[in-house]
PDB file of C-alpha atoms and ligand atoms in Angstrom:
ATOM      1  CA  MET C   1     -49.785 -22.643  57.415  1.00 90.00           C
ATOM      2  CA  ASP C   2     -46.352 -21.542  56.047  1.00 96.00           C
ATOM      3  CA  SER C   3     -43.525 -20.954  58.788  1.00 98.00           C
ATOM      4  CA  LEU C   4     -40.716 -18.460  59.224  1.00 98.00           C
ATOM      5  CA  LEU C   5     -37.788 -19.179  61.583  1.00 98.00           C
ATOM      6  CA  LEU C   6     -36.362 -16.036  63.351  1.00 99.00           C
ATOM      7  CA  THR C   7     -33.536 -16.172  65.375  1.00 99.00           C
ATOM      8  CA  GLY C   8     -31.827 -13.911  67.718  1.00 99.00           C
ATOM      9  CA  PHE C   9     -28.573 -14.016  70.246  1.00 98.00           C
ATOM     10  CA  GLU C  10     -28.277 -14.149  73.912  1.00 98.00           C
ATOM     11  CA  PRO C  11     -25.823 -11.290  75.298  1.00 98.00           C
ATOM     12  CA  PHE C  12     -22.080 -11.561  75.153  1.00 97.00           C
ATOM     13  CA  GLY C  13     -18.902  -9.682  75.703  1.00 94.00           C
ATOM     14  CA  GLY C  14     -19.863  -8.597  79.037  1.00 93.00           C
ATOM     15  CA  ASP C  15     -23.187  -7.005  77.944  1.00 96.00           C
ATOM     16  CA  SER C  16     -26.253  -8.215  79.936  1.00 95.00           C
ATOM     17  CA  ARG C  17     -28.781  -7.423  77.059  1.00 98.00           C
ATOM     18  CA  ASN C  18     -29.147  -8.321  73.532  1.00 98.00           C
ATOM     19  CA  PRO C  19     -32.061  -6.628  71.654  1.00 98.00           C
ATOM     20  CA  SER C  20     -31.757  -9.173  68.916  1.00 99.00           C
ATOM     21  CA  GLY C  21     -32.417 -12.120  71.234  1.00 98.00           C
ATOM     22  CA  GLU C  22     -35.378 -10.295  73.142  1.00 98.00           C
ATOM     23  CA  ILE C  23     -37.295  -8.987  70.017  1.00 99.00           C
ATOM     24  CA  ALA C  24     -36.678 -12.798  68.611  1.00 99.00           C
ATOM     25  CA  ALA C  25     -38.576 -13.980  71.774  1.00 98.00           C
ATOM     26  CA  ALA C  26     -41.166 -11.544  71.937  1.00 98.00           C
ATOM     27  CA  LEU C  27     -42.182 -12.232  68.243  1.00 98.00           C
ATOM     28  CA  ASP C  28     -42.589 -16.132  68.887  1.00 98.00           C
ATOM     29  CA  GLY C  29     -45.745 -17.174  67.957  1.00 98.00           C
ATOM     30  CA  THR C  30     -46.716 -14.117  65.497  1.00 98.00           C
ATOM     31  CA  VAL C  31     -48.692 -14.543  62.627  1.00 98.00           C
ATOM     32  CA  LEU C  32     -47.628 -12.728  59.347  1.00 98.00           C
ATOM     33  CA  HIS C  33     -50.460 -11.907  56.755  1.00 97.00           C
ATOM     34  CA  GLY C  34     -52.760 -14.419  58.284  1.00 97.00           C
ATOM     35  CA  ARG C  35     -50.826 -17.327  57.093  1.00 97.00           C
ATOM     36  CA  ILE C  36     -47.058 -17.341  58.293  1.00 98.00           C
ATOM     37  CA  LEU C  37     -46.284 -18.552  61.808  1.00 98.00           C
ATOM     38  CA  ILE C  38     -42.845 -17.171  63.270  1.00 98.00           C
ATOM     39  CA  HIS C  39     -41.012 -19.738  65.167  1.00 98.00           C
ATOM     40  CA  SER C  40     -38.126 -18.213  67.403  1.00 98.00           C
ATOM     41  CA  LEU C  41     -34.948 -19.099  68.530  1.00 98.00           C
ATOM     42  CA  VAL C  42     -32.618 -17.309  71.131  1.00 98.00           C
ATOM     43  CA  LEU C  43     -29.051 -18.819  70.335  1.00 98.00           C
ATOM     44  CA  PRO C  44     -25.844 -19.025  72.331  1.00 98.00           C
ATOM     45  CA  VAL C  45     -23.094 -16.909  70.855  1.00 98.00           C
ATOM     46  CA  ALA C  46     -20.956 -20.029  69.821  1.00 98.00           C
ATOM     47  CA  THR C  47     -21.412 -20.677  66.371  1.00 97.00           C
ATOM     48  CA  HIS C  48     -21.397 -24.415  66.633  1.00 97.00           C
ATOM     49  CA  ALA C  49     -23.794 -24.554  69.154  1.00 98.00           C
ATOM     50  CA  ALA C  50     -26.001 -21.837  67.619  1.00 98.00           C
ATOM     51  CA  TRP C  51     -25.770 -23.850  64.514  1.00 98.00           C
ATOM     52  CA  GLN C  52     -26.711 -27.004  65.770  1.00 98.00           C
ATOM     53  CA  LEU C  53     -30.056 -25.598  67.173  1.00 98.00           C
ATOM     54  CA  THR C  54     -30.876 -23.740  64.089  1.00 98.00           C
ATOM     55  CA  VAL C  55     -30.580 -27.090  61.851  1.00 98.00           C
ATOM     56  CA  THR C  56     -32.587 -29.014  64.513  1.00 98.00           C
ATOM     57  CA  ALA C  57     -35.270 -26.327  64.367  1.00 98.00           C
ATOM     58  CA  VAL C  58     -35.119 -26.043  60.455  1.00 98.00           C
ATOM     59  CA  ARG C  59     -35.635 -29.751  60.297  1.00 97.00           C
ATOM     60  CA  ARG C  60     -38.858 -29.275  62.387  1.00 98.00           C
ATOM     61  CA  PHE C  61     -40.510 -26.205  61.447  1.00 98.00           C
ATOM     62  CA  LYS C  62     -39.754 -26.731  57.634  1.00 98.00           C
ATOM     63  CA  PRO C  63     -39.335 -22.897  57.492  1.00 98.00           C
ATOM     64  CA  ARG C  64     -39.694 -20.870  54.055  1.00 98.00           C
ATOM     65  CA  TRP C  65     -37.920 -17.807  55.299  1.00 98.00           C
ATOM     66  CA  ILE C  66     -35.190 -17.854  57.806  1.00 98.00           C
ATOM     67  CA  VAL C  67     -34.187 -14.575  59.208  1.00 99.00           C
ATOM     68  CA  ALA C  68     -31.174 -14.332  61.691  1.00 99.00           C
ATOM     69  CA  THR C  69     -30.488 -11.278  63.661  1.00 99.00           C
ATOM     70  CA  GLY C  70     -27.672 -10.003  66.035  1.00 98.00           C
ATOM     71  CA  VAL C  71     -26.408  -6.673  67.651  1.00 98.00           C
ATOM     72  CA  ALA C  72     -23.559  -4.587  66.231  1.00 98.00           C
ATOM     73  CA  PRO C  73     -22.466  -0.984  66.935  1.00 97.00           C
ATOM     74  CA  ARG C  74     -24.227   0.245  64.224  1.00 97.00           C
ATOM     75  CA  ALA C  75     -26.732   3.558  63.880  1.00 97.00           C
ATOM     76  CA  THR C  76     -29.398   1.767  61.736  1.00 98.00           C
ATOM     77  CA  ILE C  77     -30.917  -1.144  61.108  1.00 98.00           C
ATOM     78  CA  ASN C  78     -28.676  -3.369  58.619  1.00 98.00           C
ATOM     79  CA  PRO C  79     -30.172  -6.158  56.553  1.00 99.00           C
ATOM     80  CA  GLU C  80     -26.732  -8.069  55.411  1.00 98.00           C
ATOM     81  CA  SER C  81     -26.439  -8.855  51.928  1.00 98.00           C
ATOM     82  CA  GLN C  82     -23.499 -11.154  52.060  1.00 98.00           C
ATOM     83  CA  ALA C  83     -21.189 -13.493  54.420  1.00 98.00           C
ATOM     84  CA  VAL C  84     -17.424 -13.822  53.909  1.00 98.00           C
ATOM     85  CA  ASN C  85     -16.133 -17.126  54.812  1.00 98.00           C
ATOM     86  CA  TRP C  86     -13.674 -15.865  57.095  1.00 98.00           C
ATOM     87  CA  CYS C  87     -13.406 -15.529  60.861  1.00 98.00           C
ATOM     88  CA  ASP C  88     -11.217 -13.196  62.957  1.00 98.00           C
ATOM     89  CA  TYR C  89     -12.624 -13.224  66.238  1.00 97.00           C
ATOM     90  CA  ARG C  90     -11.671 -10.006  68.365  1.00 94.00           C
ATOM     91  CA  ILE C  91     -13.290 -11.439  71.423  1.00 96.00           C
ATOM     92  CA  PRO C  92     -13.918 -14.921  72.672  1.00 96.00           C
ATOM     93  CA  ASP C  93     -17.382 -16.340  72.130  1.00 97.00           C
ATOM     94  CA  ASN C  94     -19.599 -17.269  74.918  1.00 97.00           C
ATOM     95  CA  SER C  95     -17.996 -20.870  75.006  1.00 96.00           C
ATOM     96  CA  GLY C  96     -14.417 -19.094  75.312  1.00 96.00           C
ATOM     97  CA  ILE C  97     -13.435 -20.058  71.712  1.00 95.00           C
ATOM     98  CA  VAL C  98     -11.583 -17.376  69.848  1.00 97.00           C
ATOM     99  CA  ARG C  99     -11.305 -18.322  65.903  1.00 97.00           C
ATOM    100  CA  ARG C 100      -8.377 -15.996  64.597  1.00 97.00           C
ATOM    101  CA  ASP C 101      -7.596 -15.622  60.830  1.00 97.00           C
ATOM    102  CA  GLN C 102      -9.426 -18.929  59.215  1.00 97.00           C
ATOM    103  CA  PRO C 103     -12.054 -19.791  57.113  1.00 97.00           C
ATOM    104  CA  SER C 104     -15.398 -20.418  58.721  1.00 97.00           C
ATOM    105  CA  VAL C 105     -16.085 -23.556  56.552  1.00 96.00           C
ATOM    106  CA  PRO C 106     -12.802 -24.552  55.037  1.00 96.00           C
ATOM    107  CA  GLY C 107     -12.681 -25.729  51.333  1.00 93.00           C
ATOM    108  CA  THR C 108     -15.618 -23.640  50.115  1.00 93.00           C
ATOM    109  CA  ARG C 109     -16.746 -20.342  48.690  1.00 95.00           C
ATOM    110  CA  ARG C 110     -15.250 -17.004  50.083  1.00 97.00           C
ATOM    111  CA  ILE C 111     -18.360 -15.096  49.558  1.00 98.00           C
ATOM    112  CA  TYR C 112     -22.090 -16.226  50.037  1.00 98.00           C
ATOM    113  CA  ARG C 113     -24.874 -13.595  48.999  1.00 98.00           C
ATOM    114  CA  THR C 114     -28.284 -13.446  50.096  1.00 98.00           C
ATOM    115  CA  GLY C 115     -31.177 -13.801  47.389  1.00 97.00           C
ATOM    116  CA  VAL C 116     -33.179 -11.387  49.384  1.00 97.00           C
ATOM    117  CA  ASP C 117     -33.424  -7.894  48.273  1.00 98.00           C
ATOM    118  CA  THR C 118     -31.527  -6.069  51.204  1.00 98.00           C
ATOM    119  CA  SER C 119     -32.400  -2.427  49.508  1.00 98.00           C
ATOM    120  CA  ASN C 120     -36.075  -3.004  49.380  1.00 98.00           C
ATOM    121  CA  LEU C 121     -36.391  -4.205  52.813  1.00 98.00           C
ATOM    122  CA  SER C 122     -34.087  -1.151  54.188  1.00 98.00           C
ATOM    123  CA  ALA C 123     -36.804   0.732  52.307  1.00 98.00           C
ATOM    124  CA  ALA C 124     -39.915  -0.801  54.091  1.00 98.00           C
ATOM    125  CA  ILE C 125     -38.159  -0.596  57.371  1.00 98.00           C
ATOM    126  CA  ARG C 126     -37.569   3.384  56.734  1.00 98.00           C
ATOM    127  CA  ALA C 127     -41.217   3.536  55.526  1.00 98.00           C
ATOM    128  CA  ALA C 128     -41.876   2.381  59.134  1.00 98.00           C
ATOM    129  CA  GLY C 129     -40.130   5.445  60.612  1.00 98.00           C
ATOM    130  CA  ILE C 130     -37.026   3.457  61.657  1.00 98.00           C
ATOM    131  CA  PRO C 131     -33.354   4.166  59.954  1.00 98.00           C
ATOM    132  CA  ALA C 132     -32.153   1.239  58.070  1.00 98.00           C
ATOM    133  CA  GLU C 133     -29.724   0.746  55.275  1.00 98.00           C
ATOM    134  CA  PRO C 134     -28.346  -2.484  53.710  1.00 98.00           C
ATOM    135  CA  SER C 135     -24.775  -3.588  54.732  1.00 98.00           C
ATOM    136  CA  ASP C 136     -22.073  -5.828  53.179  1.00 98.00           C
ATOM    137  CA  ASP C 137     -20.282  -6.428  56.185  1.00 98.00           C
ATOM    138  CA  ALA C 138     -21.380  -8.606  58.817  1.00 98.00           C
ATOM    139  CA  GLY C 139     -18.104  -8.371  60.570  1.00 98.00           C
ATOM    140  CA  ARG C 140     -15.800 -11.414  61.348  1.00 98.00           C
ATOM    141  CA  PHE C 141     -17.203 -12.869  64.790  1.00 98.00           C
ATOM    142  CA  VAL C 142     -20.144 -15.083  65.489  1.00 98.00           C
ATOM    143  CA  CYS C 143     -22.960 -13.257  63.368  1.00 98.00           C
ATOM    144  CA  ASN C 144     -20.893 -13.586  60.326  1.00 98.00           C
ATOM    145  CA  ASP C 145     -19.837 -17.379  60.797  1.00 98.00           C
ATOM    146  CA  PHE C 146     -23.174 -18.026  61.698  1.00 98.00           C
ATOM    147  CA  TYR C 147     -24.251 -16.369  58.559  1.00 98.00           C
ATOM    148  CA  THR C 148     -22.122 -18.372  56.216  1.00 98.00           C
ATOM    149  CA  HIS C 149     -23.284 -21.690  57.383  1.00 98.00           C
ATOM    150  CA  LEU C 150     -26.997 -20.165  56.878  1.00 98.00           C
ATOM    151  CA  LEU C 151     -26.346 -18.855  53.587  1.00 98.00           C
ATOM    152  CA  ARG C 152     -24.578 -22.235  52.390  1.00 97.00           C
ATOM    153  CA  LEU C 153     -27.162 -24.234  53.468  1.00 97.00           C
ATOM    154  CA  THR C 154     -29.783 -22.287  51.729  1.00 97.00           C
ATOM    155  CA  SER C 155     -27.802 -21.746  48.632  1.00 94.00           C
ATOM    156  CA  ARG C 156     -29.072 -25.282  47.834  1.00 94.00           C
ATOM    157  CA  PRO C 157     -31.836 -24.823  45.031  1.00 94.00           C
ATOM    158  CA  THR C 158     -33.755 -27.852  46.584  1.00 95.00           C
ATOM    159  CA  HIS C 159     -33.924 -26.225  50.050  1.00 96.00           C
ATOM    160  CA  ARG C 160     -37.174 -25.186  51.281  1.00 96.00           C
ATOM    161  CA  ALA C 161     -35.809 -21.407  52.190  1.00 97.00           C
ATOM    162  CA  SER C 162     -33.477 -21.362  49.239  1.00 95.00           C
ATOM    163  CA  ARG C 163     -32.736 -17.806  48.548  1.00 92.00           C
ATOM    164  CA  ARG C 164     -34.939 -16.618  51.300  1.00 97.00           C
ATOM    165  CA  SER C 165     -32.630 -16.620  54.196  1.00 98.00           C
ATOM    166  CA  LEU C 166     -31.128 -13.306  55.516  1.00 98.00           C
ATOM    167  CA  PHE C 167     -29.305 -12.029  58.701  1.00 98.00           C
ATOM    168  CA  VAL C 168     -29.931  -8.478  59.822  1.00 99.00           C
ATOM    169  CA  HIS C 169     -27.869  -6.533  62.351  1.00 99.00           C
ATOM    170  CA  VAL C 170     -29.556  -4.212  64.767  1.00 98.00           C
ATOM    171  CA  PRO C 171     -28.221  -1.397  66.872  1.00 98.00           C
ATOM    172  CA  LYS C 172     -27.466  -1.318  70.507  1.00 98.00           C
ATOM    173  CA  ILE C 173     -30.281  -0.187  72.774  1.00 98.00           C
ATOM    174  CA  PRO C 174     -29.510   2.771  75.501  1.00 98.00           C
ATOM    175  CA  GLU C 175     -29.760   0.389  78.307  1.00 98.00           C
ATOM    176  CA  MET C 176     -26.436  -1.571  77.168  1.00 97.00           C
ATOM    177  CA  GLY C 177     -24.609   1.520  78.229  1.00 95.00           C
ATOM    178  CA  GLY C 178     -21.061   2.364  76.615  1.00 94.00           C
ATOM    179  CA  ASN C 179     -20.732   4.513  73.703  1.00 95.00           C
ATOM    180  CA  PRO C 180     -23.656   5.541  71.068  1.00 96.00           C
ATOM    181  CA  PRO C 181     -24.909   4.794  68.665  1.00 98.00           C
ATOM    182  CA  PHE C 182     -28.216   3.223  70.318  1.00 98.00           C
ATOM    183  CA  LEU C 183     -31.825   2.756  69.062  1.00 98.00           C
ATOM    184  CA  PRO C 184     -34.695   2.092  71.574  1.00 98.00           C
ATOM    185  CA  LEU C 185     -35.721  -1.552  71.827  1.00 98.00           C
ATOM    186  CA  ALA C 186     -39.205  -0.610  70.472  1.00 98.00           C
ATOM    187  CA  ASP C 187     -37.876   1.124  67.467  1.00 98.00           C
ATOM    188  CA  ILE C 188     -35.920  -2.192  66.665  1.00 98.00           C
ATOM    189  CA  HIS C 189     -38.930  -4.190  67.319  1.00 98.00           C
ATOM    190  CA  ARG C 190     -41.193  -1.879  64.734  1.00 98.00           C
ATOM    191  CA  GLY C 191     -38.542  -1.969  62.371  1.00 98.00           C
ATOM    192  CA  LEU C 192     -37.811  -5.772  62.342  1.00 98.00           C
ATOM    193  CA  VAL C 193     -41.712  -6.287  62.184  1.00 98.00           C
ATOM    194  CA  ALA C 194     -41.751  -3.894  59.159  1.00 98.00           C
ATOM    195  CA  LEU C 195     -38.848  -6.174  57.630  1.00 98.00           C
ATOM    196  CA  LEU C 196     -40.778  -9.611  58.136  1.00 98.00           C
ATOM    197  CA  THR C 197     -43.767  -8.125  56.914  1.00 98.00           C
ATOM    198  CA  ALA C 198     -42.152  -6.830  53.471  1.00 98.00           C
ATOM    199  CA  LEU C 199     -40.131  -9.960  53.219  1.00 98.00           C
ATOM    200  CA  THR C 200     -43.277 -12.086  53.311  1.00 98.00           C
ATOM    201  CA  VAL C 201     -45.692  -9.999  51.502  1.00 95.00           C
ATOM    202  CA  PRO C 202     -47.851 -12.422  49.346  1.00 87.00           C
ATOM    203  CA  HIS C 203     -47.120 -11.964  45.231  1.00 77.00           C
ATOM    204  CA  ASP C 204     -50.493 -13.318  44.225  1.00 63.00           C
TER     205      ASP C 204
HETATM  206  N1  LIG O 301     -23.685 -10.095  67.594  1.00 84.70           N
HETATM  207  C1  LIG O 301     -22.559 -10.693  67.464  1.00 84.70           C
HETATM  208  C2  LIG O 301     -22.466 -12.067  67.786  1.00 84.70           C
HETATM  209  C3  LIG O 301     -23.794 -12.003  68.430  1.00 84.70           C
HETATM  210  C4  LIG O 301     -24.576 -10.770  68.155  1.00 84.70           C
HETATM  211  O1  LIG O 301     -25.656 -10.519  68.617  1.00 84.70           O
HETATM  212  C5  LIG O 301     -21.783 -10.196  65.825  1.00 84.70           C
HETATM  213  O2  LIG O 301     -22.065  -9.302  65.239  1.00 84.70           O
HETATM  214  O3  LIG O 301     -21.083 -11.077  65.469  1.00 84.70           O
END
């Protein structure tokens, strides 16, 4: 059976919830199209530790797709079309590190793009009744930092998940409090299942 690695993050910045990690954990063991097994990881909000765990899981599960998710104050689900190789953390990560004005990976490209069609996937989420649109800015915090590492790894043509890795930002849930916009957890869950189903649809 093929596999798909799905990651989400733990809560951070004083929040007690993070829908990305909760939904990743809930989808662990789900089978898509009767032939693709989801392996999930809930990652610490600290890029180095999160990336080490991901590399270990990629070696173990050899996924054909890697979908990473995180929460951001957005009104819609946003498949991210690119990572910018630049960090400018506005708050410390969960290990207390603040990376200001520095590259994520020194001495390499400034921009990494996904090979996945973010417009198609957004349309698939909307077809399930959930608001979605592509984004070209994953921020300058841990999610973008992590996405730079992910796209750099999977830009190698020989990688099993070459051009099949993606980062998705999801909105906050109402239980997190603070300012809207929010989307209910069940809606984000449904939207991500629609995305994963469309991403892995068999072409034969
Ligand atoms: N969102 C943060 C990091 C972890 C998460 O869920 C971000 O957008 O960078």
